[in-house]
Each structure stands twice: as structure tokens, then as C-alpha cells.
CSV table of C-alpha atoms and ligand atoms in Angstrom, one decimal:
chain,number,residue,atom,x,y,z
O,1,MET,CA,-15.2,-67.7,-24.0
O,2,ALA,CA,-18.4,-69.5,-24.2
O,3,ASN,CA,-18.5,-73.3,-24.1
O,4,ARG,CA,-16.0,-73.6,-26.9
O,5,LYS,CA,-13.1,-76.0,-27.2
O,6,LYS,CA,-9.9,-74.5,-26.0
O,7,ILE,CA,-6.8,-75.5,-28.1
O,8,ILE,CA,-3.1,-74.8,-27.6
O,9,ALA,CA,-1.3,-75.7,-30.9
O,10,GLY,CA,2.4,-75.8,-31.7
O,11,ASN,CA,3.3,-75.5,-35.4
O,12,TRP,CA,6.9,-76.8,-35.8
O,13,LYS,CA,7.1,-76.0,-39.5
O,14,LEU,CA,10.3,-77.2,-41.1
O,15,ASN,CA,12.0,-78.0,-37.8
O,16,LYS,CA,13.2,-81.1,-35.9
O,17,THR,CA,14.3,-84.5,-37.1
O,18,ALA,CA,12.3,-87.6,-35.9
O,19,GLY,CA,14.8,-88.0,-33.1
O,20,GLU,CA,14.4,-84.4,-32.0
O,21,THR,CA,10.7,-84.7,-32.3
O,22,ARG,CA,10.7,-87.7,-29.9
O,23,SER,CA,13.0,-85.9,-27.3
O,24,THR,CA,10.9,-82.7,-27.4
O,25,ILE,CA,7.7,-84.6,-26.9
O,26,LEU,CA,9.1,-86.6,-24.1
O,27,GLU,CA,10.3,-83.4,-22.4
O,28,LEU,CA,6.9,-81.8,-23.0
O,29,ARG,CA,5.1,-84.8,-21.4
O,30,ASN,CA,7.2,-84.4,-18.3
O,31,LYS,CA,6.6,-80.7,-18.1
O,32,LEU,CA,2.8,-81.1,-18.7
O,33,ALA,CA,2.4,-84.0,-16.2
O,34,GLY,CA,0.2,-82.9,-13.4
O,35,LEU,CA,-0.8,-79.7,-15.1
O,36,ALA,CA,-4.6,-79.2,-14.8
O,37,THR,CA,-5.7,-77.8,-18.1
O,38,ARG,CA,-8.9,-78.3,-20.0
O,39,ALA,CA,-7.2,-77.3,-23.2
O,40,GLU,CA,-6.4,-79.7,-26.0
O,41,VAL,CA,-2.6,-79.5,-26.6
O,42,VAL,CA,-1.5,-80.4,-30.1
O,43,VAL,CA,1.9,-80.4,-31.8
O,44,PHE,CA,2.3,-80.3,-35.6
O,45,PRO,CA,5.7,-81.8,-36.6
O,46,PRO,CA,6.9,-82.3,-40.2
O,47,PHE,CA,5.3,-85.3,-42.1
O,48,VAL,CA,8.3,-87.6,-41.7
O,49,SER,CA,8.2,-87.3,-37.9
O,50,LEU,CA,4.5,-87.8,-37.4
O,51,GLU,CA,4.7,-91.6,-36.6
O,52,THR,CA,7.4,-91.0,-34.1
O,53,ALA,CA,5.4,-88.1,-32.6
O,54,VAL,CA,2.2,-90.2,-32.2
O,55,ASP,CA,4.3,-92.9,-30.5
O,56,ALA,CA,6.0,-90.5,-28.1
O,57,ALA,CA,2.7,-88.8,-27.3
O,58,ARG,CA,0.8,-92.1,-26.5
O,59,GLU,CA,-1.1,-92.1,-23.2
O,60,THR,CA,-0.5,-88.4,-22.6
O,61,VAL,CA,-2.7,-85.4,-23.0
O,62,LEU,CA,-0.7,-84.4,-26.1
O,63,LYS,CA,-2.3,-84.8,-29.5
O,64,VAL,CA,-0.6,-84.7,-32.9
O,65,GLY,CA,-1.5,-83.0,-36.2
O,66,ALA,CA,-0.1,-82.5,-39.7
O,67,GLN,CA,0.8,-79.2,-41.3
O,68,ASN,CA,-1.1,-79.8,-44.5
O,69,VAL,CA,-2.8,-82.5,-46.6
O,70,PHE,CA,-3.8,-83.1,-50.2
O,71,TRP,CA,-7.4,-83.5,-51.3
O,72,GLU,CA,-7.1,-86.6,-53.5
O,73,LYS,CA,-7.2,-90.1,-52.0
O,74,SER,CA,-4.4,-91.6,-54.1
O,75,GLY,CA,-2.8,-91.4,-57.5
O,76,ALA,CA,-0.1,-89.6,-59.5
O,77,TYR,CA,0.5,-86.7,-57.1
O,78,THR,CA,4.2,-86.7,-56.3
O,79,GLY,CA,5.1,-85.3,-52.9
O,80,GLU,CA,1.5,-85.3,-51.5
O,81,VAL,CA,-0.1,-87.2,-48.7
O,82,SER,CA,-3.8,-88.1,-48.3
O,83,VAL,CA,-6.3,-87.7,-45.4
O,84,THR,CA,-6.4,-91.5,-45.0
O,85,MET,CA,-2.6,-91.7,-44.7
O,86,LEU,CA,-2.8,-89.2,-41.8
O,87,GLU,CA,-5.7,-90.8,-40.1
O,88,THR,CA,-4.1,-94.3,-40.1
O,89,LEU,CA,-1.1,-92.8,-38.3
O,90,GLY,CA,-3.4,-91.9,-35.5
O,91,LEU,CA,-3.5,-88.1,-36.0
O,92,GLU,CA,-6.4,-86.0,-34.9
O,93,PHE,CA,-5.7,-82.5,-36.4
O,94,VAL,CA,-4.5,-80.9,-39.6
O,95,LEU,CA,-3.5,-77.3,-40.4
O,96,LEU,CA,-4.9,-75.8,-43.6
O,97,GLY,CA,-4.1,-72.6,-45.4
O,98,HIS,CA,-1.2,-71.4,-43.2
O,99,SER,CA,0.1,-68.1,-44.6
O,100,GLU,CA,3.4,-69.7,-45.4
O,101,ARG,CA,1.6,-72.2,-47.6
O,102,ARG,CA,-0.3,-69.3,-49.2
O,103,VAL,CA,2.7,-67.0,-49.7
O,104,LEU,CA,5.5,-69.5,-50.5
O,105,PHE,CA,3.6,-72.4,-52.1
O,106,GLY,CA,0.7,-70.8,-54.0
O,107,GLU,CA,-2.2,-71.9,-51.8
O,108,THR,CA,-5.4,-70.0,-52.5
O,109,ASP,CA,-8.8,-69.9,-50.8
O,110,ALA,CA,-10.0,-72.3,-53.5
O,111,THR,CA,-7.2,-74.9,-52.8
O,112,VAL,CA,-7.9,-74.5,-49.0
O,113,ALA,CA,-11.6,-75.2,-49.7
O,114,ARG,CA,-10.7,-78.4,-51.6
O,115,ARG,CA,-8.4,-79.6,-48.8
O,116,LEU,CA,-11.1,-78.8,-46.2
O,117,GLU,CA,-13.7,-80.8,-48.1
O,118,ALA,CA,-11.4,-83.8,-48.2
O,119,VAL,CA,-10.7,-83.5,-44.5
O,120,LEU,CA,-14.4,-83.2,-43.6
O,121,ASP,CA,-15.0,-86.5,-45.5
O,122,GLY,CA,-12.9,-88.1,-42.9
O,123,LYS,CA,-12.4,-87.7,-39.2
O,124,LEU,CA,-9.5,-85.2,-38.7
O,125,THR,CA,-10.2,-81.8,-37.1
O,126,PRO,CA,-9.1,-79.1,-39.5
O,127,ILE,CA,-7.6,-75.8,-38.3
O,128,VAL,CA,-8.2,-73.3,-41.1
O,129,CYS,CA,-5.7,-70.4,-41.0
O,130,VAL,CA,-6.7,-66.9,-42.2
O,131,GLY,CA,-5.1,-63.5,-41.7
O,132,GLU,CA,-4.3,-60.2,-43.4
O,133,VAL,CA,-0.9,-58.9,-44.5
O,134,LEU,CA,0.4,-55.6,-43.1
O,135,GLU,CA,-0.6,-53.5,-46.2
O,136,GLU,CA,-4.2,-54.8,-46.0
O,137,ARG,CA,-4.4,-53.9,-42.3
O,138,GLU,CA,-2.9,-50.4,-42.9
O,139,SER,CA,-5.4,-49.8,-45.7
O,140,ASN,CA,-8.3,-50.8,-43.5
O,141,ARG,CA,-9.1,-53.9,-45.5
O,142,THR,CA,-8.7,-56.5,-42.7
O,143,GLY,CA,-12.5,-57.1,-42.4
O,144,GLU,CA,-12.8,-57.6,-46.2
O,145,VAL,CA,-9.8,-60.0,-46.3
O,146,LEU,CA,-11.0,-62.1,-43.4
O,147,GLU,CA,-14.5,-62.3,-44.9
O,148,ARG,CA,-13.1,-63.4,-48.3
O,149,GLN,CA,-10.8,-66.0,-46.8
O,150,VAL,CA,-13.4,-67.5,-44.4
O,151,GLY,CA,-16.1,-67.4,-47.2
O,152,GLY,CA,-13.7,-68.9,-49.7
O,153,ALA,CA,-12.4,-71.7,-47.5
O,154,LEU,CA,-15.7,-72.7,-46.0
O,155,ARG,CA,-17.8,-72.3,-49.1
O,156,ASN,CA,-18.5,-76.0,-49.7
O,157,VAL,CA,-18.9,-76.9,-46.0
O,158,ALA,CA,-22.2,-78.7,-45.3
O,159,PRO,CA,-24.1,-77.1,-42.3
O,160,ASP,CA,-23.7,-80.3,-40.3
O,161,HIS,CA,-19.9,-80.1,-40.6
O,162,ILE,CA,-19.3,-76.6,-39.4
O,163,GLY,CA,-19.1,-77.8,-35.8
O,164,ARG,CA,-15.9,-79.8,-36.6
O,165,ILE,CA,-14.0,-76.8,-37.9
O,166,VAL,CA,-11.5,-74.7,-35.9
O,167,VAL,CA,-10.3,-71.3,-37.4
O,168,ALA,CA,-6.9,-69.7,-36.6
O,169,TYR,CA,-6.6,-65.9,-37.0
O,170,GLU,CA,-2.9,-65.4,-37.9
O,171,PRO,CA,-2.1,-61.8,-39.0
O,172,VAL,CA,0.7,-62.3,-41.4
O,173,TRP,CA,2.6,-59.3,-40.1
O,174,ALA,CA,2.7,-61.0,-36.6
O,175,ILE,CA,4.0,-64.4,-37.7
O,176,GLY,CA,7.6,-64.9,-36.8
O,177,THR,CA,8.2,-61.1,-36.4
O,178,GLY,CA,7.9,-60.7,-32.7
O,179,LYS,CA,5.1,-58.2,-33.3
O,180,THR,CA,2.1,-59.8,-31.5
O,181,ALA,CA,-1.3,-58.4,-32.2
O,182,SER,CA,-2.6,-56.6,-29.1
O,183,PRO,CA,-5.4,-58.5,-27.3
O,184,ALA,CA,-7.9,-55.9,-28.5
O,185,ILE,CA,-6.8,-56.3,-32.2
O,186,ALA,CA,-7.0,-60.1,-31.9
O,187,ASN,CA,-10.4,-59.9,-30.3
O,188,ASP,CA,-11.8,-57.5,-33.0
O,189,ALA,CA,-10.5,-59.8,-35.8
O,190,HIS,CA,-12.0,-62.9,-34.1
O,191,THR,CA,-15.3,-61.0,-33.9
O,192,LEU,CA,-15.2,-60.3,-37.6
O,193,ILE,CA,-14.4,-64.0,-38.3
O,194,ARG,CA,-17.2,-65.1,-36.1
O,195,SER,CA,-19.6,-62.7,-38.0
O,196,SER,CA,-18.6,-64.2,-41.3
O,197,ILE,CA,-19.2,-67.7,-40.0
O,198,ALA,CA,-22.6,-66.5,-38.6
O,199,ALA,CA,-23.6,-65.1,-42.0
O,200,MET,CA,-22.9,-68.5,-43.6
O,201,PHE,CA,-24.0,-70.9,-41.0
O,202,GLY,CA,-26.0,-69.0,-38.4
O,203,ARG,CA,-25.3,-67.4,-35.1
O,204,SER,CA,-25.3,-70.5,-32.9
O,205,ALA,CA,-22.8,-72.4,-35.1
O,206,ALA,CA,-20.6,-69.3,-35.1
O,207,ASP,CA,-20.8,-69.0,-31.3
O,208,GLU,CA,-19.6,-72.6,-31.0
O,209,THR,CA,-16.6,-72.3,-33.4
O,210,SER,CA,-13.3,-72.2,-31.6
O,211,ILE,CA,-11.0,-69.4,-33.0
O,212,LEU,CA,-7.3,-69.5,-32.1
O,213,TYR,CA,-4.9,-66.5,-32.3
O,214,GLY,CA,-1.5,-67.0,-33.9
O,215,GLY,CA,1.4,-64.6,-34.4
O,216,SER,CA,4.4,-64.3,-32.1
O,217,VAL,CA,2.7,-65.9,-29.1
O,218,LYS,CA,5.0,-66.4,-26.2
O,219,PRO,CA,4.6,-67.4,-22.5
O,220,GLU,CA,4.5,-63.7,-21.6
O,221,ASN,CA,1.6,-62.6,-23.8
O,222,THR,CA,-0.5,-65.8,-23.7
O,223,ALA,CA,-2.6,-64.9,-20.6
O,224,SER,CA,-3.6,-61.5,-21.9
O,225,LEU,CA,-4.6,-62.8,-25.3
O,226,MET,CA,-6.5,-65.7,-23.7
O,227,SER,CA,-8.4,-63.3,-21.4
O,228,GLU,CA,-10.3,-61.9,-24.5
O,229,SER,CA,-13.8,-63.2,-24.9
O,230,GLU,CA,-13.4,-64.3,-28.5
O,231,VAL,CA,-9.9,-65.9,-28.2
O,232,ASP,CA,-10.3,-69.7,-27.7
O,233,GLY,CA,-6.7,-70.8,-27.9
O,234,VAL,CA,-3.4,-70.0,-29.5
O,235,LEU,CA,-1.4,-71.3,-32.5
O,236,VAL,CA,2.3,-71.0,-31.6
O,237,GLY,CA,5.3,-71.2,-34.0
O,238,GLY,CA,8.7,-70.3,-32.6
O,239,ALA,CA,7.8,-70.6,-28.9
O,240,SER,CA,6.5,-74.1,-29.4
O,241,LEU,CA,9.9,-75.5,-30.5
O,242,ASP,CA,11.3,-75.5,-27.0
O,243,ALA,CA,9.4,-77.8,-24.6
O,244,ALA,CA,9.9,-75.5,-21.6
O,245,SER,CA,8.5,-72.4,-23.4
O,246,PHE,CA,5.6,-74.3,-25.0
O,247,ALA,CA,4.7,-75.8,-21.6
O,248,GLU,CA,4.7,-72.3,-20.2
O,249,VAL,CA,2.3,-71.2,-22.9
O,250,VAL,CA,0.0,-74.1,-21.9
O,251,ARG,CA,0.3,-73.1,-18.3
O,252,ALA,CA,-0.4,-69.4,-19.0
O,253,ALA,CA,-3.4,-70.3,-21.1
O,254,GLY,CA,-5.0,-71.7,-18.0
E,1,PEP,C1,2.8,-69.8,-37.0
E,1,PEP,O1,3.6,-70.0,-37.9
E,1,PEP,O2,1.7,-70.3,-37.1
E,1,PEP,C2,3.1,-68.8,-36.0
E,1,PEP,C3,2.2,-68.2,-35.4
E,1,PEP,O3,4.5,-68.5,-35.8
E,1,PEP,P1,5.2,-67.6,-34.7
E,1,PEP,O4,4.5,-68.0,-33.4
E,1,PEP,O5,6.6,-68.0,-34.7
E,1,PEP,O6,4.9,-66.2,-35.0
């Protein structure tokens, strides 16, 4: 890994009430206290628990992010939240284009691109998720899919903004299935993603972009994934819900 930002992120999805969020973060702070890591450790609770999460994480190494955001600033958009709303809560990160958003809620590369533009107008760090489904991998279309998703999501990004973007490679067949991509598969996919970024923004911008791996990451497979040259961090779902196992992932990531 070059001089890239190392990030260990926990996506809590539709899990934990505000009270559970507070107790998990307090437990995590204890487990991480004294751990020397140069990684940024971020949790992504549901919207309604974000304020509680920021409060519980205050004066610790832990950062907080949101699982999504809408592109408009305000208006008649029932159920949506804006970038400013997230920023004023004290958040630092936001996930965009998670496969569950794409598969279950109709997100497309075009809507991810609009969200990304809105985020880059503000101060949050976006983590843009991409990844192929099993059928695409089995028909040797992984490269084409990753290129389309990266190209589609980043198409309106100004060259001076590329340095703020983090990408997460999350093969859909590995999410929540217990089937982790092998370190070699992850590394190859990250190389493809970096090449797509290089084609759009140049080699040095691509070399500076952090690319995380996500898909059934656990304490036992973190070190081998992180030992790959192109893997700059992990995005963890299930194993981030329990403070002890997420702390173990952070420890194993080094
Ligand atoms: C995720 O949802 O981003 C994820 C990677 O989930 P899991 O770790 O449970 O596969």
C-alpha cells in the first residue's frame, strides 16, 4: 500500500436502536483504547442514531458516517436527508451506491453520480461502492462492470476533487454470504478499479485513491486481505455489529 489513507469501516445497515448504538460505541471505545493503529475507524449507523453515535464517539479515534444521502439541499423530498443535515451533525463520511441500495432501492450509476456531486460540494468524504454480481464474475465481465460503475459514478467529478474520494470494492456475491473474495481476487479487482480511475484522472491520482474491500470480512481474514498491495482498508457489515469482533478486525488490519 503506497501512502494511501487506511480505513476500517463498519456498515451497520438496518441494525441497532440509538441506545444500542451508544452502548456498542462505548464498548468499542474501550476495546480500541491504547491500540496503535494509523487507520481511520468509522462506523455507519442508521440515520436516526447518528447524533447519538457522534456524541458517544466524541474525543475518541472513532469517526461516524451515514449510509446514504440525497443530492438536493432541501424541498419536497419525503424521507430524504441532505448533505448539510449530515455535516451539521458532525459526520465525516458517507457511503454511496452500496449494492443493497442498487438492488433493493433502484440506485443506478447515474443516481450515485448525482449524490457524489452533492457530497463533493460539501466536506464529507464519500465512499463509493462498486462490485459485480456472481453471474457477471462467472461470465468474465467483472472488469467491464467495474469500469462502467466507476466511470458512471465518477463521471462529473472535477479533477481537483478526485483526491477526496474513497472507493469500496464489494463483490455482491460476497456480501453477507460468508464467501469472502480471496486476497488475490480482491487485489485484481482493486487493480482494475485503479486503472479505471487512472484512465479518467491520471496515474498519480489513481495511486493516491484508497480502495477498500468489502464482503464477509471477519477478524480471521482481515490480515491476509490487508497484506495485498492494492487493498487499503475494509468495509465490514456483519462483523462490525459486535464491538469485540469489529475491534479484532481493526487490530488485524494493523
Ligand atoms: C457490506 O454490507 O458492506 C458488507 C460488506 O457486509 P458483510 O461484511 O456482512 O458481507
